[in-house]
PDB file of C-alpha atoms in Angstrom:
ATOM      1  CA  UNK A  16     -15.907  -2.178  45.046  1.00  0.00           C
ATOM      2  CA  UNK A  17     -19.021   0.244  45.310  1.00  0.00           C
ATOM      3  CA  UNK A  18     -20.615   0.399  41.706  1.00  0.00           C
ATOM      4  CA  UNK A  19     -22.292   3.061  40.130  1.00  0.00           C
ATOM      5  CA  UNK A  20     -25.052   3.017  37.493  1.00  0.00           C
ATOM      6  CA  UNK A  21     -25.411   5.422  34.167  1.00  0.00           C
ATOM      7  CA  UNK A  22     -27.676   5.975  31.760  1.00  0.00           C
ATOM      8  CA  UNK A  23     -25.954   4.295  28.770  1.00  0.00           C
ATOM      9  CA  UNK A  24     -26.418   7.925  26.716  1.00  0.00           C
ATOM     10  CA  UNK A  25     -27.781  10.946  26.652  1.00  0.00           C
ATOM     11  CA  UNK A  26     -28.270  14.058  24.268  1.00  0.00           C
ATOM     12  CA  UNK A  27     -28.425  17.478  25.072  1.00  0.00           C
ATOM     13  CA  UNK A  28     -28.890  20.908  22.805  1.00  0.00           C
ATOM     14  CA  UNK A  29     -26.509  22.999  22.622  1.00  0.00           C
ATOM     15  CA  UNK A  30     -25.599  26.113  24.917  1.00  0.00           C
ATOM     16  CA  UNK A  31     -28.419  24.390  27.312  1.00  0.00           C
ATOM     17  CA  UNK A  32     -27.470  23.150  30.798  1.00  0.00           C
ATOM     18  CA  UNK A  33     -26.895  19.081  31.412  1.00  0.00           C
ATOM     19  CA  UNK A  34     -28.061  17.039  34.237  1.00  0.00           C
ATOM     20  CA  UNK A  35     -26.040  13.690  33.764  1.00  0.00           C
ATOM     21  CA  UNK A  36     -27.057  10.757  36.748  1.00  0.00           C
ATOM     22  CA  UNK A  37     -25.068   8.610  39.034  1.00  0.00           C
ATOM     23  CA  UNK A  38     -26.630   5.922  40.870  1.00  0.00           C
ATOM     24  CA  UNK A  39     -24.361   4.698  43.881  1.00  0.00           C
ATOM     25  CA  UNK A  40     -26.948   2.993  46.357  1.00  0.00           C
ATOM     26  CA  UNK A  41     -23.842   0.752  48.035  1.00  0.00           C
ATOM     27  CA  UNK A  42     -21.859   4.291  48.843  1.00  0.00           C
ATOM     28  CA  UNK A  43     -19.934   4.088  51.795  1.00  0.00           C
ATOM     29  CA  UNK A  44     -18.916   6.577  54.271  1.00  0.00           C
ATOM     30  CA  UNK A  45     -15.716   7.184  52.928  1.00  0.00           C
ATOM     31  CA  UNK A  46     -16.230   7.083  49.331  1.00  0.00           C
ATOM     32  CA  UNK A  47     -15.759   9.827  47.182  1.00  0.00           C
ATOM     33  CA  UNK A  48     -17.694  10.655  44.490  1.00  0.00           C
ATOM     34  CA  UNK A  49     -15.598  11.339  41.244  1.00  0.00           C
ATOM     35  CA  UNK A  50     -16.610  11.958  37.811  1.00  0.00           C
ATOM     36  CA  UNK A  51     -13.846  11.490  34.556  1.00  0.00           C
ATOM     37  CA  UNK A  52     -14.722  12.478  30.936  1.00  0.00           C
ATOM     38  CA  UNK A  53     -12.700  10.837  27.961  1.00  0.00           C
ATOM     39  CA  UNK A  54     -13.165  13.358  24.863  1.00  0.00           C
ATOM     40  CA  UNK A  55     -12.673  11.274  21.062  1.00  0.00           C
ATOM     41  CA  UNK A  56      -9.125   9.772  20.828  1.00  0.00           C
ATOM     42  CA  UNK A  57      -8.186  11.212  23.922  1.00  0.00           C
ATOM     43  CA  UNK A  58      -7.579   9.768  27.077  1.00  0.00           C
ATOM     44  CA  UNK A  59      -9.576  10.699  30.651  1.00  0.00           C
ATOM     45  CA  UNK A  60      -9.360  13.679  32.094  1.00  0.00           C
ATOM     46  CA  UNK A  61     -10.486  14.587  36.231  1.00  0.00           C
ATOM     47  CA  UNK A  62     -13.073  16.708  35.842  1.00  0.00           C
ATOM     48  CA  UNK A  63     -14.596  17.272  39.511  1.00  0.00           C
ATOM     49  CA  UNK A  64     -15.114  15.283  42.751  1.00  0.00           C
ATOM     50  CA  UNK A  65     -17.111  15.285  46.255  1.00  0.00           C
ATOM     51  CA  UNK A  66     -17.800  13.778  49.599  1.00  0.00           C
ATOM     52  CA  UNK A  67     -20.746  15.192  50.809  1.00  0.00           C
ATOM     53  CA  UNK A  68     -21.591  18.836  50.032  1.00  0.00           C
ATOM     54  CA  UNK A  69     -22.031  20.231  46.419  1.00  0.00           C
ATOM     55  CA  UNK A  70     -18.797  21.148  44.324  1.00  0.00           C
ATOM     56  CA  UNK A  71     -18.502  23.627  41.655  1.00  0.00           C
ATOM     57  CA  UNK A  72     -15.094  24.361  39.658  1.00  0.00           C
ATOM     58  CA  UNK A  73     -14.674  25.954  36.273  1.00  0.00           C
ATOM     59  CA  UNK A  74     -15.349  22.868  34.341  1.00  0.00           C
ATOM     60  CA  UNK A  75     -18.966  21.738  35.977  1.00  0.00           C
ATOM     61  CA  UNK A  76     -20.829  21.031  39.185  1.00  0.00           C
ATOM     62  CA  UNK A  77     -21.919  18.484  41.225  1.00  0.00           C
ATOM     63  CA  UNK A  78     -24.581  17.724  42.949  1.00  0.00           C
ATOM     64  CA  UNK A  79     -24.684  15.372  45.753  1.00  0.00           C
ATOM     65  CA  UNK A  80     -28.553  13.608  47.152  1.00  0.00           C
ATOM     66  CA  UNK A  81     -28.411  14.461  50.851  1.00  0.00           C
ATOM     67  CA  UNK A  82     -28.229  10.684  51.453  1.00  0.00           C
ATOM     68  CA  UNK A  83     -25.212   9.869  49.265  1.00  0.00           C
ATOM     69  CA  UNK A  84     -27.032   7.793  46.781  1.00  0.00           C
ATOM     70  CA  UNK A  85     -27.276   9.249  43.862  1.00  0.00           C
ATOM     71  CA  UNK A  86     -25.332  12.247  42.163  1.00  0.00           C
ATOM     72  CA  UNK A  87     -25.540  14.691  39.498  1.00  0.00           C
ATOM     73  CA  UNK A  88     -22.636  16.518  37.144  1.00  0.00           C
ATOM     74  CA  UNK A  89     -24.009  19.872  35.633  1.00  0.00           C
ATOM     75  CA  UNK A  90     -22.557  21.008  32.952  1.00  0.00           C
ATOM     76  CA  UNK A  91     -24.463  24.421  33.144  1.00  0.00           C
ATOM     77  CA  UNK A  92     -24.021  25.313  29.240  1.00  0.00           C
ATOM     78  CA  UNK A  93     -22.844  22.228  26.859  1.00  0.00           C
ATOM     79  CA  UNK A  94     -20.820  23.240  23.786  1.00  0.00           C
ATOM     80  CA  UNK A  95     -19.802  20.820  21.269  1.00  0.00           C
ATOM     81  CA  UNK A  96     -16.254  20.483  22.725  1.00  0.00           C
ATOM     82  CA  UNK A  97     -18.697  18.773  25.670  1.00  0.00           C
ATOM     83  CA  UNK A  98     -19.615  15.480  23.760  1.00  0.00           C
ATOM     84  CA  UNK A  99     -17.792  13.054  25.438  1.00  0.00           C
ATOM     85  CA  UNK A 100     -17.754  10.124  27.669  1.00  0.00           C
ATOM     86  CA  UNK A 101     -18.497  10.895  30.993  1.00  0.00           C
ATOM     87  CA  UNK A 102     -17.629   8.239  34.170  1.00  0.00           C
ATOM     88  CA  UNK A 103     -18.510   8.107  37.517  1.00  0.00           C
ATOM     89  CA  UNK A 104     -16.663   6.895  40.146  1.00  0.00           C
ATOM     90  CA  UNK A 105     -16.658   6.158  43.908  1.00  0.00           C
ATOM     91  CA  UNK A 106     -13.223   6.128  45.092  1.00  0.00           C
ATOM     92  CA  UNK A 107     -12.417   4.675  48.963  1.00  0.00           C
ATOM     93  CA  UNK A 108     -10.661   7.148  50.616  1.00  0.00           C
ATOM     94  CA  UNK A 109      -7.863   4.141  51.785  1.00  0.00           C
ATOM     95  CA  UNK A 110      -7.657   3.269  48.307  1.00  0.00           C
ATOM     96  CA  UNK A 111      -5.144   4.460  45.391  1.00  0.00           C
ATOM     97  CA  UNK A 112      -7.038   3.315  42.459  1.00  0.00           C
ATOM     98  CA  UNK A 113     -10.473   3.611  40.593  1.00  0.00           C
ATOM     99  CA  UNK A 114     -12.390   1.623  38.656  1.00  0.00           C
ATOM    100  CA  UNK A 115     -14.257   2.611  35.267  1.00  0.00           C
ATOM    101  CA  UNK A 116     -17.717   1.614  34.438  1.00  0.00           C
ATOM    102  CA  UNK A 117     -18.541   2.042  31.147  1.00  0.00           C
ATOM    103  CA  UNK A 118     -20.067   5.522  31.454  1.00  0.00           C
ATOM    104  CA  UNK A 119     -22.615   7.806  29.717  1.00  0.00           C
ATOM    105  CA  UNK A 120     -21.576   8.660  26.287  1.00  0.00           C
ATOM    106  CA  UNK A 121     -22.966  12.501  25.963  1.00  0.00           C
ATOM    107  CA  UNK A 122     -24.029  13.706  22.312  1.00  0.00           C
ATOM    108  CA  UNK A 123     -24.194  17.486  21.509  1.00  0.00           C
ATOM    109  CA  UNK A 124     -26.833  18.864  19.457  1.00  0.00           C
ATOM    110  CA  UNK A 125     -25.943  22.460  17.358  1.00  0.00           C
TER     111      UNK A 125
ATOM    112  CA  UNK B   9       4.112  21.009  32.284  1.00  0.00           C
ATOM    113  CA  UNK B  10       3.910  18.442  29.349  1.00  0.00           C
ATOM    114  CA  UNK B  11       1.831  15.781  31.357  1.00  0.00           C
ATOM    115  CA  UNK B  12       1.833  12.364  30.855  1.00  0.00           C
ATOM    116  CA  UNK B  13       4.196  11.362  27.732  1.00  0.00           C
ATOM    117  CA  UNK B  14       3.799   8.097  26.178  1.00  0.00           C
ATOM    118  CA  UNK B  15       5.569   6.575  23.409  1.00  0.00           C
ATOM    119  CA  UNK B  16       4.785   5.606  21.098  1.00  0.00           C
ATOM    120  CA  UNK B  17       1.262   6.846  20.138  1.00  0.00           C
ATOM    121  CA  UNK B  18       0.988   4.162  17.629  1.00  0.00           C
ATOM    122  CA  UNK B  19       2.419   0.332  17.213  1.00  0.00           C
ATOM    123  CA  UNK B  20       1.396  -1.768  14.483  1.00  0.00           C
ATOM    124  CA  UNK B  21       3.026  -5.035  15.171  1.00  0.00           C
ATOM    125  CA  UNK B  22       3.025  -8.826  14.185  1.00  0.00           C
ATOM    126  CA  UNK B  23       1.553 -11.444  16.354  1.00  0.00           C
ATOM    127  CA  UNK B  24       4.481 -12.999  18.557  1.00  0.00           C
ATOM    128  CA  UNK B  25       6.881  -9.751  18.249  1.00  0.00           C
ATOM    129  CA  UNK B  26       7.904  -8.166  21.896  1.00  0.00           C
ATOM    130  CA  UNK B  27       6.227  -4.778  22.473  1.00  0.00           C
ATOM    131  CA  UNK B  28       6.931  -2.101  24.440  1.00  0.00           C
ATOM    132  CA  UNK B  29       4.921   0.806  25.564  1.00  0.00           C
ATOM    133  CA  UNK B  30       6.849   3.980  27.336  1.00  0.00           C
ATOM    134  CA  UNK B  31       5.406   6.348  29.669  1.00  0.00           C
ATOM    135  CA  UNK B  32       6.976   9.519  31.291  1.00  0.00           C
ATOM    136  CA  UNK B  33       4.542  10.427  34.471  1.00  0.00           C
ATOM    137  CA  UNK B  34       4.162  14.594  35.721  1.00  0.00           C
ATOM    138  CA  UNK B  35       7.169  15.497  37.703  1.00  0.00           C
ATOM    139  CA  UNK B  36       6.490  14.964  41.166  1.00  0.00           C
ATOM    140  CA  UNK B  37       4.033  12.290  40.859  1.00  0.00           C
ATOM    141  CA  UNK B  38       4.253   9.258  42.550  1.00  0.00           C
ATOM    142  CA  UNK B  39       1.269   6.990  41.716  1.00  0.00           C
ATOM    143  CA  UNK B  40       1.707   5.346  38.441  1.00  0.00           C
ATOM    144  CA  UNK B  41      -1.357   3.973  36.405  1.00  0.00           C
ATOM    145  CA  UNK B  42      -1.522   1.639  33.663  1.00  0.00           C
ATOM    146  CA  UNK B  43      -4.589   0.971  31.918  1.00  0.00           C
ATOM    147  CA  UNK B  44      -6.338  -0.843  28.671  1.00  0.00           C
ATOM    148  CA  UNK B  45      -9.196   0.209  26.547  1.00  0.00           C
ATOM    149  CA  UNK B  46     -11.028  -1.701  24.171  1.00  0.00           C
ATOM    150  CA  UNK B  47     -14.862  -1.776  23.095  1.00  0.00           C
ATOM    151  CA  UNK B  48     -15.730  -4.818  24.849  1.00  0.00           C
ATOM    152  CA  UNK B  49     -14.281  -4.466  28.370  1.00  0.00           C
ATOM    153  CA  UNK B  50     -13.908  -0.854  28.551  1.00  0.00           C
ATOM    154  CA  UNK B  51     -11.075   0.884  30.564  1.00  0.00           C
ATOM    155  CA  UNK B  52      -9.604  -1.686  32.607  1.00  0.00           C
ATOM    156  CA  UNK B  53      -6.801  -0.884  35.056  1.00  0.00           C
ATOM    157  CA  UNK B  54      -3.917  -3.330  34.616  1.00  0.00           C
ATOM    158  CA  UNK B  55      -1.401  -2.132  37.013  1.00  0.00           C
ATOM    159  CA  UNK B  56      -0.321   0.369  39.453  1.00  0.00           C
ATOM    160  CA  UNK B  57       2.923   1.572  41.082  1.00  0.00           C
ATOM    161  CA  UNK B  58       3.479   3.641  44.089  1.00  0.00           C
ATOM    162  CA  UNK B  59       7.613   5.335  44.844  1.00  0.00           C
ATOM    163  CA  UNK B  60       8.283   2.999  42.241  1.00  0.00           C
ATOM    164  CA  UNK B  61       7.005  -0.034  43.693  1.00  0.00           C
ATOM    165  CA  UNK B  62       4.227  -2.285  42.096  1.00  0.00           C
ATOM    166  CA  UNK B  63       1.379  -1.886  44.337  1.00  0.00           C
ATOM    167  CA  UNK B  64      -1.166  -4.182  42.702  1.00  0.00           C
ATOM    168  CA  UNK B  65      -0.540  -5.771  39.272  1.00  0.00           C
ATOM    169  CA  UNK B  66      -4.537  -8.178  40.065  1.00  0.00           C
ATOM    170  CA  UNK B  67      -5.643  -6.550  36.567  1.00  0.00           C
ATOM    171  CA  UNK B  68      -2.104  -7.897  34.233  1.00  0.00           C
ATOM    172  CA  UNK B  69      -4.118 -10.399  32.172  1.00  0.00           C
ATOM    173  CA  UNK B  70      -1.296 -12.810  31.777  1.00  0.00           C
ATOM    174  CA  UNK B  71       2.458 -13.560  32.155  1.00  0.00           C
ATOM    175  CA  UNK B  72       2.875 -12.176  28.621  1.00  0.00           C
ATOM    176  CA  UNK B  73       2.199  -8.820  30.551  1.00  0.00           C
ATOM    177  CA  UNK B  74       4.997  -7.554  32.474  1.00  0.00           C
ATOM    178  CA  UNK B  75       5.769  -3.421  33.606  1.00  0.00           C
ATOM    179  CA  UNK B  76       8.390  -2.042  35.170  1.00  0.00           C
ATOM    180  CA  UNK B  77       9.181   1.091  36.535  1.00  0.00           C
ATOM    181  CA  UNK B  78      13.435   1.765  37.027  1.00  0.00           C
ATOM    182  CA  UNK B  79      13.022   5.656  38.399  1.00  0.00           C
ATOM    183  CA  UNK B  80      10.330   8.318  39.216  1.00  0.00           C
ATOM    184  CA  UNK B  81      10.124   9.052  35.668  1.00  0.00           C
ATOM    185  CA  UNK B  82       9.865   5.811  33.357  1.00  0.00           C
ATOM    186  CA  UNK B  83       7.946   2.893  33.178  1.00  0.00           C
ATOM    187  CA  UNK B  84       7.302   0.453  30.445  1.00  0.00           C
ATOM    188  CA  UNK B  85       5.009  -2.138  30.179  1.00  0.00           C
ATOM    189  CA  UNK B  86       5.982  -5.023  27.893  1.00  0.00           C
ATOM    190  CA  UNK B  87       3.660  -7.793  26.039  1.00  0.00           C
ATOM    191  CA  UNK B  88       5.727 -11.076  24.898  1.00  0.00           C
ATOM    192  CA  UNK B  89       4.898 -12.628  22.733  1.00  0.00           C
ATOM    193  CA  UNK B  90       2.120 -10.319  21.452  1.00  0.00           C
ATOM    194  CA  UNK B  91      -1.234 -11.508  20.226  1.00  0.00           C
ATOM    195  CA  UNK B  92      -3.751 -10.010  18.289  1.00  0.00           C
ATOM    196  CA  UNK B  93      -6.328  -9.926  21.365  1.00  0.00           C
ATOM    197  CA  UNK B  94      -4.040  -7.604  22.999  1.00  0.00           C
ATOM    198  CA  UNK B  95      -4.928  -4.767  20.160  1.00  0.00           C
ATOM    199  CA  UNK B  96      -5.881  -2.262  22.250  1.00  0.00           C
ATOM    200  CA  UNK B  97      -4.982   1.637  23.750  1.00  0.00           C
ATOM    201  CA  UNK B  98      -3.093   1.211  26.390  1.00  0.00           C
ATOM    202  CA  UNK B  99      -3.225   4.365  28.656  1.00  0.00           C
ATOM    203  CA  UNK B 100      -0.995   5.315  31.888  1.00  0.00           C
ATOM    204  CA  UNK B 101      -1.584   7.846  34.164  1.00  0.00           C
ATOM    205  CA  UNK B 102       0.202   9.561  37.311  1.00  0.00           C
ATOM    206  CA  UNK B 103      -1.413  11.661  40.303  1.00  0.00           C
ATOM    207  CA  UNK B 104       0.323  13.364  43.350  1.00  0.00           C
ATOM    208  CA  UNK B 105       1.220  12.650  46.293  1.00  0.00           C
ATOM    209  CA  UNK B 106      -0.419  16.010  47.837  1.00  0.00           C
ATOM    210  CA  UNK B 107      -3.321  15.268  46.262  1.00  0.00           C
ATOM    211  CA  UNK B 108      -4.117  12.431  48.950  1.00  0.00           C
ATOM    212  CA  UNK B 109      -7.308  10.995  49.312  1.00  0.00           C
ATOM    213  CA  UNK B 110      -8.330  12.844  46.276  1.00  0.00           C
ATOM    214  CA  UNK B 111      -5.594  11.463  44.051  1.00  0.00           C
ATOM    215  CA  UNK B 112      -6.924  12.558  40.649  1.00  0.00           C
ATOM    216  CA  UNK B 113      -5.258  10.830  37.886  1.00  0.00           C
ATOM    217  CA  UNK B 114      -3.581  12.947  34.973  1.00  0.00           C
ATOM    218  CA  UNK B 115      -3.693  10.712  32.023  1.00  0.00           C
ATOM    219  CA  UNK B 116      -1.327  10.649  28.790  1.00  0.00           C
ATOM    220  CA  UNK B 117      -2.586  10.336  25.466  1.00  0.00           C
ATOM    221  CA  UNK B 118      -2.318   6.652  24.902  1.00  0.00           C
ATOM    222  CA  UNK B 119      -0.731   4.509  22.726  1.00  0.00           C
ATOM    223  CA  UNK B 120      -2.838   2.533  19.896  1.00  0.00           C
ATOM    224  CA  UNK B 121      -1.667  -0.802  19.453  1.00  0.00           C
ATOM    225  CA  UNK B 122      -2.519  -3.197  16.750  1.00  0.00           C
ATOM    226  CA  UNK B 123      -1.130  -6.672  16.228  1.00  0.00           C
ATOM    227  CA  UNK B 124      -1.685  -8.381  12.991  1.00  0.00           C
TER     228      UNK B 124
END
């Protein structure tokens, strides 16, 4: 399996935007690029995915380095409701499952 | 829709007692997920099913791990005997089958299990 690296944590104030980093250097052409949160006591939820091009849905965006190597999820204004664990994943298109690393757990500053 | 139900959301059990986690998946899904959490290892993935069928079962740590899943809309996974390294959250998860390659996973709340 492709891995990915993450910062271990980060921090951001709140109401400002948040870069958070994905290192995938092994990528292949037919990975995708998804990223999971997992709030306190709750389990994952999807939050966005890619191939190639940016994405942008109501929950964040993501940025994609025009050789696949690295990404980036933007959360464009973090509230407190943000601070959570956030994964990312490469998924083979021919495969069904993912794997979790252990993530970047996000704190939220008031 | 309710998503992902699991049952129950917390076991307290005795070392060597049979356990049984439940999970309903979202109506319509076919991919079934079920994974473990724990500080050390993280979220591992311990088995999937696919129409029912086990597709890959490479993460079940041991024979005292077995899941089944009768219909579209149960599974179980069952730990005998138990033993207190198995304290864990167990989590399970569906996607759909339109959702292909994409196939993002809807995840249930989990169940917390502890065994004394």
């Amino acid at each position: 399996d492709a891995k990915t690296t993450q910062p271990n944590s980060m921090e951001s104030n709140e109401e400002e935007p948040v870069h958070l980093p994905c290192n995938h250097s092994t990528i292949s052409g037919t990975d995708y690029i998804h990223w999971y949160r997992q709030l306190p006591s709750q389990g994952p939820e999807y939050v966005i995915h890619g191939l190639t091009s940016n994405v942008n849905n109501r929950m964040a965006s993501l940025a994609i380095a025009e050789d696949r190597k690295s990404s980036t999820l933007i959360l464009h204004r973090a509230t407190l409701r943000d601070a959570a664990v956030y994964y990312c994943i490469l998924k083979e298109t021919s495969y069904d499952k993912v794997i979790f690393g252990p993530g970047t757990s996000l704190s939220v500053i008031p | 829709d309710a998503g992902v139900i699991q049952s129950p959301r917390h076991e307290v059990t005795e070392m060597g007692q049979e356990v049984t986690l439940r999970c309903k998946p979202i109506s319509g899904h076919d991919y079934l997920f079920w994974y473990r959490q724990t500080m050390m290892r993280g979220l591992e993935l311990l088995i999937y099913f696919n129409n029912n069928v086990p597709i890959d079962d490479s993460g079940m740590p041991e024979d005292r791990f077995s899941a089944k899943m009768p219909n579209a809309s149960f599974s179980t996974l069952k730990i005998q005997p138990s033993e207190p390294r198995d304290s864990a959250v167990y989590f399970c998860a569906s996607s759909a089958p339109d959702r292909a390659p994409y196939n993002e996973q809807f995840f249930g709340p989990g169940t917390r299990l502890t065994v004394l």
